[in-house]
Each structure stands twice: as C-alpha cells, then as structure tokens.
mmCIF file with all atom_site columns, C-alpha atoms and ligand atoms in Angstrom:
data_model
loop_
_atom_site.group_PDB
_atom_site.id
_atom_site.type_symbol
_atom_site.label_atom_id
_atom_site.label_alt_id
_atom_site.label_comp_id
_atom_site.label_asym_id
_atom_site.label_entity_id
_atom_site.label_seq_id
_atom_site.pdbx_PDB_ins_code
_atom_site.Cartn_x
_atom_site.Cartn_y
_atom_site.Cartn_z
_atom_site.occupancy
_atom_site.B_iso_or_equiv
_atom_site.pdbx_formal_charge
_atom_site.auth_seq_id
_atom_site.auth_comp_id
_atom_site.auth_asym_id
_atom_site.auth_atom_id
_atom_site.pdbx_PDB_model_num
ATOM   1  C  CA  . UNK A 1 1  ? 4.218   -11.201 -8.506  1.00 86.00 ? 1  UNK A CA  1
ATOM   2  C  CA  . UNK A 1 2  ? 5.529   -8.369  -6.494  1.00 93.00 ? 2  UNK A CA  1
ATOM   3  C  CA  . UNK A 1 3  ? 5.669   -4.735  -7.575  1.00 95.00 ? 3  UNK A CA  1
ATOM   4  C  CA  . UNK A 1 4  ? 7.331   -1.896  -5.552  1.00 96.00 ? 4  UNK A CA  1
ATOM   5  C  CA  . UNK A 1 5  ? 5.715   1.225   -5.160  1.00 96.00 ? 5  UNK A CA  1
ATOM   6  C  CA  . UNK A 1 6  ? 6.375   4.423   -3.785  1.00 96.00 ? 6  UNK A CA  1
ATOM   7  C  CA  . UNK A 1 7  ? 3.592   5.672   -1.205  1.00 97.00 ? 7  UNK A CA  1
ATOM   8  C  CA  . UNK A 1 8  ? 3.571   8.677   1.495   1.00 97.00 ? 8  UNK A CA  1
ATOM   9  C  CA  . UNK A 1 9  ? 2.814   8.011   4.885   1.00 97.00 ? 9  UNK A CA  1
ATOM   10 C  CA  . UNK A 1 10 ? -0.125  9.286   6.240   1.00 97.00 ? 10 UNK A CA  1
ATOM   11 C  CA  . UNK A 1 11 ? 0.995   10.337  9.542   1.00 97.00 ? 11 UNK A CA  1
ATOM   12 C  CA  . UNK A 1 12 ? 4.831   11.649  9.244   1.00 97.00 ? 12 UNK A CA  1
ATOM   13 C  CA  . UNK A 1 13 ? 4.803   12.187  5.444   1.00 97.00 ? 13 UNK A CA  1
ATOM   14 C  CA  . UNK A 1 14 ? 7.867   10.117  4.804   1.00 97.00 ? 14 UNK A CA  1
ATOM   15 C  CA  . UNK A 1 15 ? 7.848   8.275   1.072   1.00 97.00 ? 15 UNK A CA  1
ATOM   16 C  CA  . UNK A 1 16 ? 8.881   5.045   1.409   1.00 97.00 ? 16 UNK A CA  1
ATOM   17 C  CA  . UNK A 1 17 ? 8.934   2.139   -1.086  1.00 97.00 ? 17 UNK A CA  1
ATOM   18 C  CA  . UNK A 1 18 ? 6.145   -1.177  -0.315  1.00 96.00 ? 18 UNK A CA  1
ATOM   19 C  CA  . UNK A 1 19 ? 6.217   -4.193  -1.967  1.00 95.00 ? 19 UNK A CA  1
ATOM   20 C  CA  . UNK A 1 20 ? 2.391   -5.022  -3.159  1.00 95.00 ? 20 UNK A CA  1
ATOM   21 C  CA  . UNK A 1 21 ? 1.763   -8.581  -4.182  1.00 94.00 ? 21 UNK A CA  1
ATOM   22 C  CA  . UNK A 1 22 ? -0.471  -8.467  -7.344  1.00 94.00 ? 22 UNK A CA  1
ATOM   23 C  CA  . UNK A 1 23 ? -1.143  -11.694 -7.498  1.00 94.00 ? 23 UNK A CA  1
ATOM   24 C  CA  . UNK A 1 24 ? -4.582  -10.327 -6.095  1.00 94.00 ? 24 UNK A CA  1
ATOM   25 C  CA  . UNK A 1 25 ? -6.588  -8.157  -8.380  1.00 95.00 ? 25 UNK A CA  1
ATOM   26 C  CA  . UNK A 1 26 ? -8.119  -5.981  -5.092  1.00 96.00 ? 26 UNK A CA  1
ATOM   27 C  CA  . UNK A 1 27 ? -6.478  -5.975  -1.596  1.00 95.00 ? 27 UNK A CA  1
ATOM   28 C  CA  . UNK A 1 28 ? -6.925  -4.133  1.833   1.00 96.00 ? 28 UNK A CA  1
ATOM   29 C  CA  . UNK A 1 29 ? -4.394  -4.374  4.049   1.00 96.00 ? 29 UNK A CA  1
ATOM   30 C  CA  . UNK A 1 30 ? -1.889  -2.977  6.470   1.00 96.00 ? 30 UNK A CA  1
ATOM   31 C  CA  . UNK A 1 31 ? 1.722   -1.792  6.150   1.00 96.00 ? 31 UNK A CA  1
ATOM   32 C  CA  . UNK A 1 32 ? 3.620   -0.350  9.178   1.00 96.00 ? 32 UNK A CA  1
ATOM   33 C  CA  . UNK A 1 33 ? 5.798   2.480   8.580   1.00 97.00 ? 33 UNK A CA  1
ATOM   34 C  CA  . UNK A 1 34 ? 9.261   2.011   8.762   1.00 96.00 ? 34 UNK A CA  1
ATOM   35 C  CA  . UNK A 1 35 ? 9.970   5.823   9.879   1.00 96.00 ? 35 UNK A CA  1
ATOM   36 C  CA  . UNK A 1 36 ? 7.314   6.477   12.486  1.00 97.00 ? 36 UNK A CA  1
ATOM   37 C  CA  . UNK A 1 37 ? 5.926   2.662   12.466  1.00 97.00 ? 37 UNK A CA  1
ATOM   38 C  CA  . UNK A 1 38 ? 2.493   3.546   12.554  1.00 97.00 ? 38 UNK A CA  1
ATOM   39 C  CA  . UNK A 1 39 ? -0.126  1.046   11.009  1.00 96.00 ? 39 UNK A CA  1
ATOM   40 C  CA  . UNK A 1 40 ? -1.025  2.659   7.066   1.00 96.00 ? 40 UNK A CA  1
ATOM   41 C  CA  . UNK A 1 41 ? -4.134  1.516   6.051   1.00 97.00 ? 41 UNK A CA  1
ATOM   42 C  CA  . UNK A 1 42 ? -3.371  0.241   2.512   1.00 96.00 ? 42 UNK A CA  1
ATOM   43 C  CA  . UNK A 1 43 ? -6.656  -0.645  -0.478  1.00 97.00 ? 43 UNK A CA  1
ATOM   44 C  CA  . UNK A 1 44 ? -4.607  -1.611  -3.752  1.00 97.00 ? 44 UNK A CA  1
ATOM   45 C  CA  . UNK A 1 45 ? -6.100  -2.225  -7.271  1.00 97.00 ? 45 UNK A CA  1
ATOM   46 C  CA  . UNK A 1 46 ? -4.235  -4.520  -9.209  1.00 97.00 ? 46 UNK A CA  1
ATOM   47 C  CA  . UNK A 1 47 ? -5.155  -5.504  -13.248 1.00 96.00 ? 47 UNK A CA  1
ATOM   48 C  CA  . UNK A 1 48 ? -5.032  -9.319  -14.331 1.00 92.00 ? 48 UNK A CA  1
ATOM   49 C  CA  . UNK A 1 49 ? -1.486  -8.635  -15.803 1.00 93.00 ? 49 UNK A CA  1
ATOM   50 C  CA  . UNK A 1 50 ? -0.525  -7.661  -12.440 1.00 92.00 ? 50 UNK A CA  1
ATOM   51 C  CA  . UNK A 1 51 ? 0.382   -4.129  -12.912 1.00 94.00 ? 51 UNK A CA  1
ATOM   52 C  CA  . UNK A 1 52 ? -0.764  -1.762  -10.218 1.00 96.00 ? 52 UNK A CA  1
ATOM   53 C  CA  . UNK A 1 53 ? -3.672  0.457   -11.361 1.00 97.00 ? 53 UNK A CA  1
ATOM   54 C  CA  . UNK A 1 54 ? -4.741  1.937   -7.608  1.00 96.00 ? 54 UNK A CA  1
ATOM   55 C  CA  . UNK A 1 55 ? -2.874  2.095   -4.343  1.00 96.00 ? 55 UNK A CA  1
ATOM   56 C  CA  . UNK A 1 56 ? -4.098  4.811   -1.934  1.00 96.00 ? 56 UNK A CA  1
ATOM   57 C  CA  . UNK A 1 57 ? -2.922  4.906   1.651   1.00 97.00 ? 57 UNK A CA  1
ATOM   58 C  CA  . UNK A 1 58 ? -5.221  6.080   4.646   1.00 96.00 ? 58 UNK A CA  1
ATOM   59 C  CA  . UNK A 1 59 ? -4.201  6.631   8.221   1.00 96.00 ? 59 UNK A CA  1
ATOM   60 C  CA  . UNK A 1 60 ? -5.954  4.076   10.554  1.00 88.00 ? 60 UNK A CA  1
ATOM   61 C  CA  . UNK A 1 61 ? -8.369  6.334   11.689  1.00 81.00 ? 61 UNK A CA  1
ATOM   62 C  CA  . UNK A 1 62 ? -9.778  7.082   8.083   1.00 71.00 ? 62 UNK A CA  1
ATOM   63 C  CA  . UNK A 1 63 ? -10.012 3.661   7.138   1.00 56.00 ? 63 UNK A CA  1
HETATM 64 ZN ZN1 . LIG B 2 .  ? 5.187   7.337   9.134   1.00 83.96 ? 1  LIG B ZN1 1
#
C-alpha cells in the first residue's frame, strides 16, 4: 500500500513528494533527493491500517 507524502530535504530545503510503502508498520531507509540528490535518511511509522503516523527525515550525517 503506498502513500505519498510531502517531506523537506534536509540539505537544500526543497519539499518534494515520496512514496512510503506501509505495508511495513516501522521502516528506516533511504530516499535520494531529486533536487540536490543527496541520500535523506528516512525512519517512517506506519499504523496496521496503513496510514502514516511518523515520517521524519535526517540528513546522513544525523542518522
Ligand atoms: Zn535536496
């Protein structure tokens, strides 16, 4: 089940919309940035219904 969500891009600040596949109720991962293409570090909460409860992005460094 895919849900789109809007998230900011650590590095150049662009918003941008991600696809997040909620089939999986907690997921880290990593989504490149289609401005500056930089690697986002990406930790997504998803609920059984597969809505999106947490997404927060992180530069690589943070993570
Ligand atoms: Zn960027």
């Amino acid at each position: 089940m895919l849900r789109y969500c809007e998230v900011s891009c650590p590095y150049c600040g662009e918003t941008q919309t991600v696809a997040v596949d909620c089939s999986t109720e907690i997921q880290d991962y990593y989504e490149d940035c289609r401005v500056c293409c930089r690697s986002m570090s990406m930790h997504v909460t998803c609920s059984y219904e597969g809505e999106v409860l947490d997404l927060s992005v992180r530069s690589e460094d943070e993570a």
